[in-house]
């Protein structure tokens, strides 16, 4: 029942902050009863800018202002920064032990500061609107300069530093407690700021607790050492994430900081510190390795190239104005009109300008993409040449798709242990920076990817598969290099046909896999050059594995997966696989026209008894050769073993199709061919007619 005349509020309750940090204390100079919005200048607009990683130069108010000025062709009012004269002679020694990582390091001693003074309200409020919390006046000033100019800075308590500053790589035994209280043991490639007693900061990321500014108590900071350095992006990139950190400083150093900005930032921070916390400043000391500083190469921009890429003509005077507004010094201008060439040296704050295309992009961006003419490109169409004596990758894929297979595309990276099941006698090529432990080596075979895919499908209740992949494998060479080969591989699993009412279910077997290989062979038109023979491969079942040969050279393997491999990869049922080299497989017989005979064909059957160890395809090939031009086809239609035959013998029945292109064959001619074939079989294999 008592009317409230007001309440004490935190900044979060007023919508001025996301988190509560006690009650909001107002500056004493504010007049009681004044409008809070006007008193704190809250009538402001906050712009949230999303930048691409290449535009680290815009991670500051000055960088954004410069960009806005360029795009709108208006003058930018940059703050005037005058050198602060030294009133004392104190300096603190600095050494660069890793100049390639830190080629420039500036330091300044400021004595007699009063860190108990509060940061002015304008400073606190500007930091707050940029998403930073006020900590103490020294830290606030370094954060302010970082936001204003884009140069991260750090201040050490001078009394806590010993000896001198040494910028070096981490060593064994280095331990650093950061300002957030976390302890890190940096890796050898981590850049550190150290003194005589050890590490005092992670370079470009975060300062250490031992040398931090203390704003309260008897041990409060009275003298500071102001640090302002240029760290190479490669020396900082990834180090913050490695320790679970992501700081404003690391964000800027990873993208590239202006390597000529350090002295200007030091003077700016010195002036703000002297105005806020007082004290006396010593001279600016600089340690620099000029040979390690970034070298800005001269990039040429051709008017002809500009017109060709943009599809429109931009006047040379317009390009001159754009380059001037961007702050890109033009070293030379040669030629006129279409032949004009600008030689441009990228400024120190633009790390993304390295080639002519970068300058073309800048001109187009500033000129305005909406002002570029839209025109259809003119291009001549050229019909690609085709090789009649070679099967294309598309032709091989078409054959397998026609056989009911589905193509898959898997990663070229595989897990080493999984790949070893299929190629145990080969050490695969290891990746220097693998995506994960499961993708650590380049694949030496297509089979691991096919089996992985089938396992994933089985886990999702699929019961059959006819898969193939056309891809590249990577094989190490004895000389330390590697060889890349194109291969085609396939996998069959489950039933031969999908479930249906008209046919009983039957599992796939070796001959289904061989049938896919034979379909590829038939596409070459040179089936006589290919042969199958029993093979031995660590990934295939002994006795159910065949080597595929072409003209006696090994082409690949086809067969059932080895039971031990099947168990190791946790497959409940066997699968059938093949893998072939594309280079020898793709050679095909050049197409040739031949008319169809108008005369009838004759069929003659021949059954021969021979040793069971003789391969049937050798018998068929021999019969085809012996028959000559009149034999248009030979195929095996029966195999018999058992009663009437001696152990180790078998009977093969061949059907010979004979046809003359210009006349009807007589029985005597057919009999002569049959006898010739029989004689060849007797001579080569010791066969006899049944």
mmCIF file of C-alpha atoms in Angstrom, residues 280-601:
data_model
loop_
_atom_site.group_PDB
_atom_site.id
_atom_site.type_symbol
_atom_site.label_atom_id
_atom_site.label_comp_id
_atom_site.label_asym_id
_atom_site.label_seq_id
_atom_site.Cartn_x
_atom_site.Cartn_y
_atom_site.Cartn_z
ATOM 1 C CA UNK A 280 54.842 10.401 -17.311
ATOM 2 C CA UNK A 281 55.741 8.666 -20.550
ATOM 3 C CA UNK A 282 59.131 7.522 -21.718
ATOM 4 C CA UNK A 283 60.291 7.302 -25.332
ATOM 5 C CA UNK A 284 58.797 4.736 -27.686
ATOM 6 C CA UNK A 285 61.262 1.865 -28.123
ATOM 7 C CA UNK A 286 61.002 -0.290 -31.228
ATOM 8 C CA UNK A 287 62.478 -3.679 -32.058
ATOM 9 C CA UNK A 288 62.070 -4.465 -35.746
ATOM 10 C CA UNK A 289 63.273 -7.005 -38.303
ATOM 11 C CA UNK A 290 62.635 -5.202 -41.622
ATOM 12 C CA UNK A 291 63.400 -8.290 -43.722
ATOM 13 C CA UNK A 292 60.597 -10.235 -41.972
ATOM 14 C CA UNK A 293 57.913 -7.573 -42.451
ATOM 15 C CA UNK A 294 55.311 -8.292 -45.162
ATOM 16 C CA UNK A 295 56.480 -7.239 -48.608
ATOM 17 C CA UNK A 296 53.708 -5.641 -50.636
ATOM 18 C CA UNK A 297 54.169 -6.633 -54.267
ATOM 19 C CA UNK A 298 53.134 -4.407 -57.151
ATOM 20 C CA UNK A 299 49.990 -5.699 -58.871
ATOM 21 C CA UNK A 300 49.097 -4.724 -62.413
ATOM 22 C CA UNK A 301 45.533 -3.977 -63.490
ATOM 23 C CA UNK A 302 44.857 -4.035 -67.238
ATOM 24 C CA UNK A 303 41.925 -2.099 -68.670
ATOM 25 C CA UNK A 304 41.387 -4.876 -71.225
ATOM 26 C CA UNK A 305 41.198 -7.499 -68.482
ATOM 27 C CA UNK A 306 38.866 -5.309 -66.455
ATOM 28 C CA UNK A 307 36.475 -4.989 -69.387
ATOM 29 C CA UNK A 308 36.669 -8.677 -70.208
ATOM 30 C CA UNK A 309 35.863 -9.864 -66.674
ATOM 31 C CA UNK A 310 33.149 -7.282 -65.952
ATOM 32 C CA UNK A 311 31.627 -7.263 -69.427
ATOM 33 C CA UNK A 312 31.417 -3.487 -69.461
ATOM 34 C CA UNK A 313 33.619 -0.463 -70.124
ATOM 35 C CA UNK A 314 34.580 1.608 -67.069
ATOM 36 C CA UNK A 315 36.281 4.922 -67.958
ATOM 37 C CA UNK A 316 39.936 5.145 -66.974
ATOM 38 C CA UNK A 317 39.321 8.316 -64.980
ATOM 39 C CA UNK A 318 36.691 6.458 -62.951
ATOM 40 C CA UNK A 319 39.176 3.691 -62.210
ATOM 41 C CA UNK A 320 41.761 6.330 -61.204
ATOM 42 C CA UNK A 321 39.284 7.816 -58.744
ATOM 43 C CA UNK A 322 38.324 4.437 -57.271
ATOM 44 C CA UNK A 323 41.955 3.439 -56.683
ATOM 45 C CA UNK A 324 42.638 6.806 -55.043
ATOM 46 C CA UNK A 325 39.603 6.511 -52.756
ATOM 47 C CA UNK A 326 40.632 2.978 -51.783
ATOM 48 C CA UNK A 327 44.018 4.284 -50.707
ATOM 49 C CA UNK A 328 45.823 2.097 -53.250
ATOM 50 C CA UNK A 329 49.007 3.881 -54.350
ATOM 51 C CA UNK A 330 49.372 3.823 -58.140
ATOM 52 C CA UNK A 331 53.071 3.445 -58.872
ATOM 53 C CA UNK A 332 52.733 3.888 -62.641
ATOM 54 C CA UNK A 333 50.153 4.355 -65.378
ATOM 55 C CA UNK A 334 51.055 3.100 -68.831
ATOM 56 C CA UNK A 335 49.116 3.262 -72.081
ATOM 57 C CA UNK A 336 45.748 4.788 -72.882
ATOM 58 C CA UNK A 337 42.219 3.520 -73.327
ATOM 59 C CA UNK A 338 42.033 -0.238 -73.871
ATOM 60 C CA UNK A 339 45.817 -0.498 -73.411
ATOM 61 C CA UNK A 340 45.902 1.300 -70.027
ATOM 62 C CA UNK A 341 47.800 -0.585 -67.307
ATOM 63 C CA UNK A 342 47.813 0.515 -63.663
ATOM 64 C CA UNK A 343 50.685 -0.642 -61.456
ATOM 65 C CA UNK A 344 49.259 -0.683 -57.923
ATOM 66 C CA UNK A 345 50.946 -1.402 -54.610
ATOM 67 C CA UNK A 346 48.453 -2.667 -52.049
ATOM 68 C CA UNK A 347 48.394 -0.635 -48.810
ATOM 69 C CA UNK A 348 49.655 -2.177 -45.603
ATOM 70 C CA UNK A 349 46.119 -2.605 -44.227
ATOM 71 C CA UNK A 350 44.858 -4.743 -47.149
ATOM 72 C CA UNK A 351 46.245 -8.286 -46.901
ATOM 73 C CA UNK A 352 43.737 -9.599 -49.436
ATOM 74 C CA UNK A 353 45.154 -7.752 -52.464
ATOM 75 C CA UNK A 354 47.568 -10.167 -54.139
ATOM 76 C CA UNK A 355 46.614 -10.501 -57.810
ATOM 77 C CA UNK A 356 44.886 -8.713 -60.671
ATOM 78 C CA UNK A 357 41.523 -10.360 -59.993
ATOM 79 C CA UNK A 358 41.525 -8.760 -56.521
ATOM 80 C CA UNK A 359 41.838 -5.289 -58.068
ATOM 81 C CA UNK A 360 39.089 -6.089 -60.589
ATOM 82 C CA UNK A 361 36.821 -7.094 -57.700
ATOM 83 C CA UNK A 362 37.572 -3.852 -55.830
ATOM 84 C CA UNK A 363 36.825 -1.685 -58.870
ATOM 85 C CA UNK A 364 33.564 -3.556 -59.552
ATOM 86 C CA UNK A 365 32.505 -3.377 -55.901
ATOM 87 C CA UNK A 366 33.111 0.333 -55.538
ATOM 88 C CA UNK A 367 31.739 1.197 -58.978
ATOM 89 C CA UNK A 368 28.585 -0.757 -58.085
ATOM 90 C CA UNK A 369 27.506 -4.188 -59.226
ATOM 91 C CA UNK A 370 24.100 -2.758 -60.086
ATOM 92 C CA UNK A 371 25.761 -0.386 -62.560
ATOM 93 C CA UNK A 372 27.443 -3.156 -64.542
ATOM 94 C CA UNK A 373 25.733 -3.875 -67.836
ATOM 95 C CA UNK A 374 24.008 -7.217 -68.158
ATOM 96 C CA UNK A 375 24.931 -8.923 -71.419
ATOM 97 C CA UNK A 376 24.961 -12.489 -72.621
ATOM 98 C CA UNK A 377 28.478 -13.794 -73.182
ATOM 99 C CA UNK A 378 29.603 -14.631 -76.691
ATOM 100 C CA UNK A 379 31.168 -18.050 -76.946
ATOM 101 C CA UNK A 380 31.879 -20.455 -79.757
ATOM 102 C CA UNK A 381 30.727 -24.013 -79.232
ATOM 103 C CA UNK A 382 33.299 -26.675 -80.007
ATOM 104 C CA UNK A 383 32.291 -30.289 -80.349
ATOM 105 C CA UNK A 384 34.639 -32.426 -78.257
ATOM 106 C CA UNK A 385 36.562 -35.111 -80.044
ATOM 107 C CA UNK A 386 35.754 -38.712 -79.206
ATOM 108 C CA UNK A 387 38.108 -41.685 -79.184
ATOM 109 C CA UNK A 388 36.579 -44.583 -81.055
ATOM 110 C CA UNK A 389 39.084 -47.036 -79.667
ATOM 111 C CA UNK A 390 38.492 -46.154 -76.026
ATOM 112 C CA UNK A 391 35.511 -46.430 -73.679
ATOM 113 C CA UNK A 392 34.752 -43.256 -71.761
ATOM 114 C CA UNK A 393 33.998 -43.162 -68.053
ATOM 115 C CA UNK A 394 30.381 -42.414 -68.968
ATOM 116 C CA UNK A 395 30.223 -45.540 -71.160
ATOM 117 C CA UNK A 396 31.505 -47.755 -68.344
ATOM 118 C CA UNK A 397 29.021 -46.229 -65.934
ATOM 119 C CA UNK A 398 26.200 -46.761 -68.434
ATOM 120 C CA UNK A 399 27.034 -50.464 -68.703
ATOM 121 C CA UNK A 400 26.823 -50.989 -64.941
ATOM 122 C CA UNK A 401 23.687 -48.888 -64.564
ATOM 123 C CA UNK A 402 22.148 -51.002 -67.317
ATOM 124 C CA UNK A 403 22.960 -54.073 -65.216
ATOM 125 C CA UNK A 404 20.876 -52.655 -62.374
ATOM 126 C CA UNK A 405 23.699 -51.118 -60.328
ATOM 127 C CA UNK A 406 23.648 -47.807 -58.504
ATOM 128 C CA UNK A 407 26.679 -45.548 -58.563
ATOM 129 C CA UNK A 408 28.082 -44.225 -55.285
ATOM 130 C CA UNK A 409 30.695 -41.534 -54.619
ATOM 131 C CA UNK A 410 32.774 -41.902 -51.460
ATOM 132 C CA UNK A 411 35.581 -39.906 -49.877
ATOM 133 C CA UNK A 412 39.110 -40.331 -51.215
ATOM 134 C CA UNK A 413 40.159 -40.507 -47.551
ATOM 135 C CA UNK A 414 39.682 -43.692 -45.519
ATOM 136 C CA UNK A 415 40.438 -45.060 -42.082
ATOM 137 C CA UNK A 416 43.866 -46.788 -42.060
ATOM 138 C CA UNK A 417 42.717 -49.826 -40.044
ATOM 139 C CA UNK A 418 39.653 -50.351 -42.251
ATOM 140 C CA UNK A 419 41.654 -50.042 -45.480
ATOM 141 C CA UNK A 420 44.185 -52.584 -44.155
ATOM 142 C CA UNK A 421 41.512 -55.314 -44.283
ATOM 143 C CA UNK A 422 41.447 -55.029 -48.089
ATOM 144 C CA UNK A 423 45.051 -54.041 -48.883
ATOM 145 C CA UNK A 424 47.084 -55.370 -45.933
ATOM 146 C CA UNK A 425 50.417 -55.438 -47.750
ATOM 147 C CA UNK A 426 50.382 -51.742 -48.730
ATOM 148 C CA UNK A 427 51.200 -48.716 -46.576
ATOM 149 C CA UNK A 428 48.705 -46.033 -47.674
ATOM 150 C CA UNK A 429 49.589 -42.367 -48.128
ATOM 151 C CA UNK A 430 49.014 -40.488 -44.858
ATOM 152 C CA UNK A 431 47.432 -37.020 -44.866
ATOM 153 C CA UNK A 432 49.352 -34.185 -43.233
ATOM 154 C CA UNK A 433 46.143 -32.561 -41.957
ATOM 155 C CA UNK A 434 43.359 -35.190 -41.842
ATOM 156 C CA UNK A 435 39.759 -34.113 -41.282
ATOM 157 C CA UNK A 436 39.412 -36.803 -38.628
ATOM 158 C CA UNK A 437 40.964 -40.082 -37.502
ATOM 159 C CA UNK A 438 38.471 -41.932 -39.732
ATOM 160 C CA UNK A 439 39.773 -40.058 -42.799
ATOM 161 C CA UNK A 440 43.517 -40.140 -42.192
ATOM 162 C CA UNK A 441 44.946 -41.792 -45.346
ATOM 163 C CA UNK A 442 44.344 -41.688 -49.093
ATOM 164 C CA UNK A 443 42.443 -44.733 -50.302
ATOM 165 C CA UNK A 444 44.572 -47.474 -51.906
ATOM 166 C CA UNK A 445 41.430 -49.276 -53.119
ATOM 167 C CA UNK A 446 37.756 -48.577 -53.858
ATOM 168 C CA UNK A 447 36.618 -51.637 -51.913
ATOM 169 C CA UNK A 448 36.641 -50.013 -48.407
ATOM 170 C CA UNK A 449 34.253 -47.296 -49.578
ATOM 171 C CA UNK A 450 31.875 -49.813 -51.146
ATOM 172 C CA UNK A 451 31.806 -52.009 -48.033
ATOM 173 C CA UNK A 452 31.353 -48.979 -45.745
ATOM 174 C CA UNK A 453 28.403 -47.868 -47.862
ATOM 175 C CA UNK A 454 26.809 -51.315 -47.733
ATOM 176 C CA UNK A 455 27.242 -51.457 -43.929
ATOM 177 C CA UNK A 456 25.521 -48.070 -43.617
ATOM 178 C CA UNK A 457 22.663 -49.291 -45.841
ATOM 179 C CA UNK A 458 22.297 -52.546 -43.882
ATOM 180 C CA UNK A 459 22.061 -50.542 -40.673
ATOM 181 C CA UNK A 460 19.091 -48.792 -42.263
ATOM 182 C CA UNK A 461 17.216 -52.012 -42.995
ATOM 183 C CA UNK A 462 18.265 -52.445 -46.630
ATOM 184 C CA UNK A 463 18.464 -56.120 -47.654
ATOM 185 C CA UNK A 464 20.125 -56.087 -51.099
ATOM 186 C CA UNK A 465 22.605 -53.986 -52.989
ATOM 187 C CA UNK A 466 24.129 -53.677 -56.446
ATOM 188 C CA UNK A 467 26.639 -50.835 -56.058
ATOM 189 C CA UNK A 468 29.568 -49.583 -58.087
ATOM 190 C CA UNK A 469 32.051 -46.722 -57.935
ATOM 191 C CA UNK A 470 34.276 -45.175 -60.579
ATOM 192 C CA UNK A 471 37.097 -43.300 -58.893
ATOM 193 C CA UNK A 472 40.764 -42.766 -58.262
ATOM 194 C CA UNK A 473 43.068 -44.639 -55.914
ATOM 195 C CA UNK A 474 46.405 -43.417 -54.568
ATOM 196 C CA UNK A 475 49.342 -45.794 -54.393
ATOM 197 C CA UNK A 476 52.793 -45.084 -52.898
ATOM 198 C CA UNK A 477 55.914 -45.565 -55.008
ATOM 199 C CA UNK A 478 59.280 -46.900 -53.918
ATOM 200 C CA UNK A 479 60.920 -43.527 -54.621
ATOM 201 C CA UNK A 480 58.738 -41.808 -52.025
ATOM 202 C CA UNK A 481 56.237 -40.364 -54.495
ATOM 203 C CA UNK A 482 52.775 -41.640 -55.292
ATOM 204 C CA UNK A 483 50.798 -42.878 -58.275
ATOM 205 C CA UNK A 484 47.150 -42.197 -59.062
ATOM 206 C CA UNK A 485 45.047 -44.698 -60.981
ATOM 207 C CA UNK A 486 41.417 -44.767 -62.091
ATOM 208 C CA UNK A 487 39.515 -47.897 -61.135
ATOM 209 C CA UNK A 488 35.985 -49.225 -61.304
ATOM 210 C CA UNK A 489 34.693 -51.500 -58.546
ATOM 211 C CA UNK A 490 31.401 -53.085 -57.586
ATOM 212 C CA UNK A 491 29.609 -54.842 -54.727
ATOM 213 C CA UNK A 492 26.731 -57.331 -54.762
ATOM 214 C CA UNK A 493 24.840 -58.390 -51.650
ATOM 215 C CA UNK A 494 21.516 -59.891 -50.686
ATOM 216 C CA UNK A 495 19.195 -61.502 -53.206
ATOM 217 C CA UNK A 496 19.670 -61.657 -56.962
ATOM 218 C CA UNK A 497 16.356 -59.931 -57.680
ATOM 219 C CA UNK A 498 13.979 -57.824 -55.587
ATOM 220 C CA UNK A 499 11.181 -59.660 -53.835
ATOM 221 C CA UNK A 500 8.434 -60.618 -56.308
ATOM 222 C CA UNK A 501 5.691 -63.191 -56.796
ATOM 223 C CA UNK A 502 6.960 -64.624 -60.073
ATOM 224 C CA UNK A 503 10.398 -65.857 -58.985
ATOM 225 C CA UNK A 504 11.835 -67.479 -55.915
ATOM 226 C CA UNK A 505 14.415 -65.544 -53.925
ATOM 227 C CA UNK A 506 18.006 -66.630 -54.487
ATOM 228 C CA UNK A 507 21.151 -65.080 -53.031
ATOM 229 C CA UNK A 508 23.766 -63.552 -55.299
ATOM 230 C CA UNK A 509 26.846 -65.669 -55.952
ATOM 231 C CA UNK A 510 30.227 -65.519 -57.611
ATOM 232 C CA UNK A 511 28.760 -65.758 -61.103
ATOM 233 C CA UNK A 512 26.578 -62.673 -60.573
ATOM 234 C CA UNK A 513 29.716 -60.645 -59.824
ATOM 235 C CA UNK A 514 31.532 -62.225 -62.755
ATOM 236 C CA UNK A 515 28.532 -61.361 -64.933
ATOM 237 C CA UNK A 516 29.013 -57.652 -64.173
ATOM 238 C CA UNK A 517 32.675 -57.913 -65.126
ATOM 239 C CA UNK A 518 31.746 -59.723 -68.346
ATOM 240 C CA UNK A 519 29.268 -56.954 -69.183
ATOM 241 C CA UNK A 520 32.133 -54.454 -68.983
ATOM 242 C CA UNK A 521 34.302 -56.774 -71.076
ATOM 243 C CA UNK A 522 31.594 -57.141 -73.741
ATOM 244 C CA UNK A 523 31.432 -53.348 -74.053
ATOM 245 C CA UNK A 524 35.019 -53.354 -75.336
ATOM 246 C CA UNK A 525 34.073 -55.544 -78.301
ATOM 247 C CA UNK A 526 37.239 -57.544 -77.709
ATOM 248 C CA UNK A 527 36.100 -60.296 -75.342
ATOM 249 C CA UNK A 528 38.610 -62.755 -76.813
ATOM 250 C CA UNK A 529 41.455 -60.756 -75.258
ATOM 251 C CA UNK A 530 40.150 -61.307 -71.722
ATOM 252 C CA UNK A 531 40.466 -64.352 -69.505
ATOM 253 C CA UNK A 532 39.565 -65.469 -65.987
ATOM 254 C CA UNK A 533 41.782 -67.720 -63.916
ATOM 255 C CA UNK A 534 41.842 -68.784 -60.240
ATOM 256 C CA UNK A 535 43.385 -66.059 -58.118
ATOM 257 C CA UNK A 536 44.618 -65.325 -54.636
ATOM 258 C CA UNK A 537 43.919 -61.993 -52.933
ATOM 259 C CA UNK A 538 43.894 -61.200 -49.178
ATOM 260 C CA UNK A 539 40.447 -59.575 -49.407
ATOM 261 C CA UNK A 540 38.798 -62.456 -51.330
ATOM 262 C CA UNK A 541 37.672 -65.953 -50.358
ATOM 263 C CA UNK A 542 40.167 -68.674 -51.334
ATOM 264 C CA UNK A 543 38.585 -70.782 -54.051
ATOM 265 C CA UNK A 544 36.027 -68.095 -54.903
ATOM 266 C CA UNK A 545 38.393 -65.523 -56.346
ATOM 267 C CA UNK A 546 39.359 -65.014 -59.979
ATOM 268 C CA UNK A 547 42.059 -62.930 -61.585
ATOM 269 C CA UNK A 548 40.851 -60.935 -64.591
ATOM 270 C CA UNK A 549 43.443 -60.799 -67.374
ATOM 271 C CA UNK A 550 43.697 -58.924 -70.633
ATOM 272 C CA UNK A 551 46.288 -60.145 -73.072
ATOM 273 C CA UNK A 552 47.945 -61.920 -70.153
ATOM 274 C CA UNK A 553 48.262 -58.754 -68.014
ATOM 275 C CA UNK A 554 46.444 -58.526 -64.669
ATOM 276 C CA UNK A 555 43.382 -56.288 -64.855
ATOM 277 C CA UNK A 556 41.855 -56.890 -61.417
ATOM 278 C CA UNK A 557 40.005 -59.359 -59.211
ATOM 279 C CA UNK A 558 36.465 -60.607 -58.740
ATOM 280 C CA UNK A 559 35.148 -62.861 -56.008
ATOM 281 C CA UNK A 560 33.591 -63.341 -52.603
ATOM 282 C CA UNK A 561 34.839 -61.409 -49.593
ATOM 283 C CA UNK A 562 37.266 -63.313 -47.375
ATOM 284 C CA UNK A 563 35.540 -64.777 -44.264
ATOM 285 C CA UNK A 564 38.121 -63.172 -41.939
ATOM 286 C CA UNK A 565 37.593 -59.761 -43.551
ATOM 287 C CA UNK A 566 33.834 -60.307 -43.393
ATOM 288 C CA UNK A 567 34.061 -60.974 -39.674
ATOM 289 C CA UNK A 568 36.463 -58.071 -39.059
ATOM 290 C CA UNK A 569 34.120 -55.533 -40.677
ATOM 291 C CA UNK A 570 31.097 -57.063 -38.925
ATOM 292 C CA UNK A 571 29.131 -58.255 -41.961
ATOM 293 C CA UNK A 572 26.574 -60.981 -41.126
ATOM 294 C CA UNK A 573 26.374 -62.181 -44.747
ATOM 295 C CA UNK A 574 28.999 -62.465 -47.480
ATOM 296 C CA UNK A 575 29.262 -59.907 -50.273
ATOM 297 C CA UNK A 576 30.768 -60.270 -53.732
ATOM 298 C CA UNK A 577 33.223 -57.694 -55.012
ATOM 299 C CA UNK A 578 35.223 -56.782 -58.074
ATOM 300 C CA UNK A 579 37.828 -54.104 -58.762
ATOM 301 C CA UNK A 580 39.386 -53.415 -62.170
ATOM 302 C CA UNK A 581 41.987 -51.020 -63.559
ATOM 303 C CA UNK A 582 40.312 -48.594 -65.967
ATOM 304 C CA UNK A 583 43.333 -47.837 -68.160
ATOM 305 C CA UNK A 584 43.673 -51.333 -69.702
ATOM 306 C CA UNK A 585 39.939 -52.068 -69.477
ATOM 307 C CA UNK A 586 38.832 -48.994 -71.441
ATOM 308 C CA UNK A 587 40.682 -49.906 -74.645
ATOM 309 C CA UNK A 588 38.088 -51.185 -77.093
ATOM 310 C CA UNK A 589 37.963 -52.502 -80.632
ATOM 311 C CA UNK A 590 37.384 -49.775 -83.207
ATOM 312 C CA UNK A 591 33.850 -50.121 -84.592
ATOM 313 C CA UNK A 592 33.743 -51.561 -88.123
ATOM 314 C CA UNK A 593 30.766 -52.026 -90.408
ATOM 315 C CA UNK A 594 29.940 -55.512 -91.633
ATOM 316 C CA UNK A 595 26.876 -56.638 -93.548
ATOM 317 C CA UNK A 596 24.563 -59.404 -92.368
ATOM 318 C CA UNK A 597 24.750 -62.701 -94.224
ATOM 319 C CA UNK A 598 21.594 -63.666 -96.118
ATOM 320 C CA UNK A 599 22.516 -67.350 -95.931
ATOM 321 C CA UNK A 600 21.528 -69.805 -93.171
ATOM 322 C CA UNK A 601 23.859 -70.712 -90.295
#
